[in-house]
Amino acid sequence: MTTAGTERLHTTNRIEAGRAAEVPLVTRCGRRIEVRRLRLGPADRPVSRIALNVGEDQGGEPGVWAALTPDEALGLARLLLEQAGQVEQCADVRSRDGAR
């Protein structure tokens, strides 16, 4: 995974909005998370990446961005789904235990 801290994407890079980027996710702390296709390099030999942009929070803390290969993006998606599933299972157990 490549991260760039607070650096901005160069204007020579082409960012394409996909369906996922139409409406960014806004977290409870106010960070906007955007996912877009990123094409780098010359038009005859572009390198495609998935750009993940996590914006600043409500307190102004800076965000970060990462340019992921398709395999890295799929790996991240798997990790997120696994963690979300585990959290949901824990919430279901607590909910059932609390209902007794």
PDB file of N, CA, C and O in Angstrom, residues 1-2 9 14-16 35-40 46-52 65-73:
ATOM      1  N   MET A   1       0.855  -1.170   0.000  1.00  0.00           N
ATOM      2  CA  MET A   1       0.000   0.000   0.000  1.00  0.00           C
ATOM      3  C   MET A   1       0.892   1.221   0.000  1.00  0.00           C
ATOM      4  O   MET A   1       1.860   1.293   0.714  1.00  0.00           O
ATOM      5  N   THR A   2       0.530   2.213  -0.754  1.00  0.00           N
ATOM      6  CA  THR A   2       1.281   3.453  -0.836  1.00  0.00           C
ATOM      7  C   THR A   2       0.496   4.549  -0.151  1.00  0.00           C
ATOM      8  O   THR A   2      -0.673   4.746  -0.437  1.00  0.00           O
ATOM      9  N   LEU A   9      -2.644  14.806  -4.820  1.00  0.00           N
ATOM     10  CA  LEU A   9      -2.390  14.107  -6.070  1.00  0.00           C
ATOM     11  C   LEU A   9      -1.978  15.124  -7.128  1.00  0.00           C
ATOM     12  O   LEU A   9      -2.521  16.217  -7.200  1.00  0.00           O
ATOM     13  N   ARG A  14      -4.968  11.267 -13.415  1.00  0.00           N
ATOM     14  CA  ARG A  14      -6.373  11.347 -13.765  1.00  0.00           C
ATOM     15  C   ARG A  14      -7.180  10.559 -12.738  1.00  0.00           C
ATOM     16  O   ARG A  14      -6.954   9.375 -12.554  1.00  0.00           O
ATOM     17  N   ILE A  15      -8.081  11.224 -12.067  1.00  0.00           N
ATOM     18  CA  ILE A  15      -8.948  10.574 -11.094  1.00  0.00           C
ATOM     19  C   ILE A  15     -10.322  10.429 -11.718  1.00  0.00           C
ATOM     20  O   ILE A  15     -10.910  11.399 -12.188  1.00  0.00           O
ATOM     21  N   GLU A  16     -10.824   9.217 -11.733  1.00  0.00           N
ATOM     22  CA  GLU A  16     -12.133   8.956 -12.313  1.00  0.00           C
ATOM     23  C   GLU A  16     -13.112   8.610 -11.202  1.00  0.00           C
ATOM     24  O   GLU A  16     -12.837   7.758 -10.373  1.00  0.00           O
ATOM     25  N   VAL A  35     -13.706   6.832  -2.400  1.00  0.00           N
ATOM     26  CA  VAL A  35     -13.015   5.780  -3.142  1.00  0.00           C
ATOM     27  C   VAL A  35     -13.166   6.099  -4.625  1.00  0.00           C
ATOM     28  O   VAL A  35     -14.273   6.318  -5.107  1.00  0.00           O
ATOM     29  N   ARG A  36     -12.030   6.150  -5.322  1.00  0.00           N
ATOM     30  CA  ARG A  36     -12.047   6.485  -6.751  1.00  0.00           C
ATOM     31  C   ARG A  36     -11.016   5.669  -7.513  1.00  0.00           C
ATOM     32  O   ARG A  36     -10.078   5.154  -6.929  1.00  0.00           O
ATOM     33  N   ARG A  37     -11.199   5.610  -8.807  1.00  0.00           N
ATOM     34  CA  ARG A  37     -10.194   5.008  -9.680  1.00  0.00           C
ATOM     35  C   ARG A  37      -9.145   6.066  -9.983  1.00  0.00           C
ATOM     36  O   ARG A  37      -9.474   7.219 -10.224  1.00  0.00           O
ATOM     37  N   LEU A  38      -7.891   5.674  -9.977  1.00  0.00           N
ATOM     38  CA  LEU A  38      -6.786   6.598 -10.226  1.00  0.00           C
ATOM     39  C   LEU A  38      -5.942   6.025 -11.353  1.00  0.00           C
ATOM     40  O   LEU A  38      -5.547   4.863 -11.306  1.00  0.00           O
ATOM     41  N   ARG A  39      -5.689   6.825 -12.376  1.00  0.00           N
ATOM     42  CA  ARG A  39      -4.823   6.404 -13.487  1.00  0.00           C
ATOM     43  C   ARG A  39      -3.589   7.279 -13.477  1.00  0.00           C
ATOM     44  O   ARG A  39      -3.682   8.489 -13.547  1.00  0.00           O
ATOM     45  N   LEU A  40      -2.438   6.638 -13.398  1.00  0.00           N
ATOM     46  CA  LEU A  40      -1.159   7.336 -13.353  1.00  0.00           C
ATOM     47  C   LEU A  40      -0.368   7.050 -14.626  1.00  0.00           C
ATOM     48  O   LEU A  40      -0.564   6.028 -15.269  1.00  0.00           O
ATOM     49  N   PRO A  46      -0.879   3.488 -18.999  1.00  0.00           N
ATOM     50  CA  PRO A  46      -1.350   3.940 -17.689  1.00  0.00           C
ATOM     51  C   PRO A  46      -1.216   2.849 -16.628  1.00  0.00           C
ATOM     52  O   PRO A  46      -1.219   1.654 -16.938  1.00  0.00           O
ATOM     53  N   VAL A  47      -1.081   3.285 -15.410  1.00  0.00           N
ATOM     54  CA  VAL A  47      -1.086   2.395 -14.253  1.00  0.00           C
ATOM     55  C   VAL A  47      -2.351   2.738 -13.481  1.00  0.00           C
ATOM     56  O   VAL A  47      -2.563   3.888 -13.112  1.00  0.00           O
ATOM     57  N   SER A  48      -3.189   1.743 -13.257  1.00  0.00           N
ATOM     58  CA  SER A  48      -4.452   1.983 -12.561  1.00  0.00           C
ATOM     59  C   SER A  48      -4.340   1.595 -11.093  1.00  0.00           C
ATOM     60  O   SER A  48      -3.747   0.575 -10.751  1.00  0.00           O
ATOM     61  N   ARG A  49      -4.916   2.417 -10.251  1.00  0.00           N
ATOM     62  CA  ARG A  49      -4.962   2.170  -8.813  1.00  0.00           C
ATOM     63  C   ARG A  49      -6.342   2.561  -8.298  1.00  0.00           C
ATOM     64  O   ARG A  49      -7.115   3.223  -8.984  1.00  0.00           O
ATOM     65  N   ILE A  50      -6.620   2.163  -7.083  1.00  0.00           N
ATOM     66  CA  ILE A  50      -7.824   2.582  -6.392  1.00  0.00           C
ATOM     67  C   ILE A  50      -7.368   3.585  -5.336  1.00  0.00           C
ATOM     68  O   ILE A  50      -6.542   3.266  -4.489  1.00  0.00           O
ATOM     69  N   ALA A  51      -7.879   4.809  -5.409  1.00  0.00           N
ATOM     70  CA  ALA A  51      -7.492   5.853  -4.464  1.00  0.00           C
ATOM     71  C   ALA A  51      -8.490   5.873  -3.322  1.00  0.00           C
ATOM     72  O   ALA A  51      -9.694   5.980  -3.538  1.00  0.00           O
ATOM     73  N   LEU A  52      -7.973   5.756  -2.115  1.00  0.00           N
ATOM     74  CA  LEU A  52      -8.772   5.827  -0.905  1.00  0.00           C
ATOM     75  C   LEU A  52      -8.382   7.120  -0.209  1.00  0.00           C
ATOM     76  O   LEU A  52      -7.237   7.294   0.194  1.00  0.00           O
ATOM     77  N   TRP A  65      -4.368   9.680   2.294  1.00  0.00           N
ATOM     78  CA  TRP A  65      -4.871   8.944   1.153  1.00  0.00           C
ATOM     79  C   TRP A  65      -3.902   7.823   0.836  1.00  0.00           C
ATOM     80  O   TRP A  65      -2.734   7.857   1.228  1.00  0.00           O
ATOM     81  N   ALA A  66      -4.401   6.812   0.174  1.00  0.00           N
ATOM     82  CA  ALA A  66      -3.586   5.677  -0.244  1.00  0.00           C
ATOM     83  C   ALA A  66      -3.982   5.297  -1.659  1.00  0.00           C
ATOM     84  O   ALA A  66      -5.143   5.408  -2.039  1.00  0.00           O
ATOM     85  N   ALA A  67      -3.007   4.875  -2.435  1.00  0.00           N
ATOM     86  CA  ALA A  67      -3.256   4.360  -3.776  1.00  0.00           C
ATOM     87  C   ALA A  67      -3.014   2.858  -3.721  1.00  0.00           C
ATOM     88  O   ALA A  67      -1.892   2.416  -3.481  1.00  0.00           O
ATOM     89  N   LEU A  68      -4.072   2.077  -3.914  1.00  0.00           N
ATOM     90  CA  LEU A  68      -4.006   0.633  -3.770  1.00  0.00           C
ATOM     91  C   LEU A  68      -4.074  -0.072  -5.114  1.00  0.00           C
ATOM     92  O   LEU A  68      -4.806   0.370  -6.010  1.00  0.00           O
ATOM     93  N   THR A  69      -3.350  -1.167  -5.241  1.00  0.00           N
ATOM     94  CA  THR A  69      -3.519  -2.025  -6.413  1.00  0.00           C
ATOM     95  C   THR A  69      -4.856  -2.735  -6.255  1.00  0.00           C
ATOM     96  O   THR A  69      -5.423  -2.776  -5.145  1.00  0.00           O
ATOM     97  N   PRO A  70      -5.389  -3.317  -7.321  1.00  0.00           N
ATOM     98  CA  PRO A  70      -6.642  -4.069  -7.170  1.00  0.00           C
ATOM     99  C   PRO A  70      -6.545  -5.176  -6.113  1.00  0.00           C
ATOM    100  O   PRO A  70      -7.469  -5.349  -5.315  1.00  0.00           O
ATOM    101  N   ASP A  71      -5.435  -5.908  -6.062  1.00  0.00           N
ATOM    102  CA  ASP A  71      -5.277  -6.955  -5.050  1.00  0.00           C
ATOM    103  C   ASP A  71      -5.267  -6.377  -3.640  1.00  0.00           C
ATOM    104  O   ASP A  71      -5.859  -6.945  -2.718  1.00  0.00           O
ATOM    105  N   GLU A  72      -4.607  -5.246  -3.452  1.00  0.00           N
ATOM    106  CA  GLU A  72      -4.580  -4.599  -2.137  1.00  0.00           C
ATOM    107  C   GLU A  72      -5.974  -4.122  -1.740  1.00  0.00           C
ATOM    108  O   GLU A  72      -6.393  -4.277  -0.579  1.00  0.00           O
ATOM    109  N   ALA A  73      -6.714  -3.557  -2.694  1.00  0.00           N
ATOM    110  CA  ALA A  73      -8.068  -3.085  -2.411  1.00  0.00           C
ATOM    111  C   ALA A  73      -8.976  -4.251  -2.035  1.00  0.00           C
ATOM    112  O   ALA A  73      -9.778  -4.147  -1.099  1.00  0.00           O
TER     113      ALA A  73
END
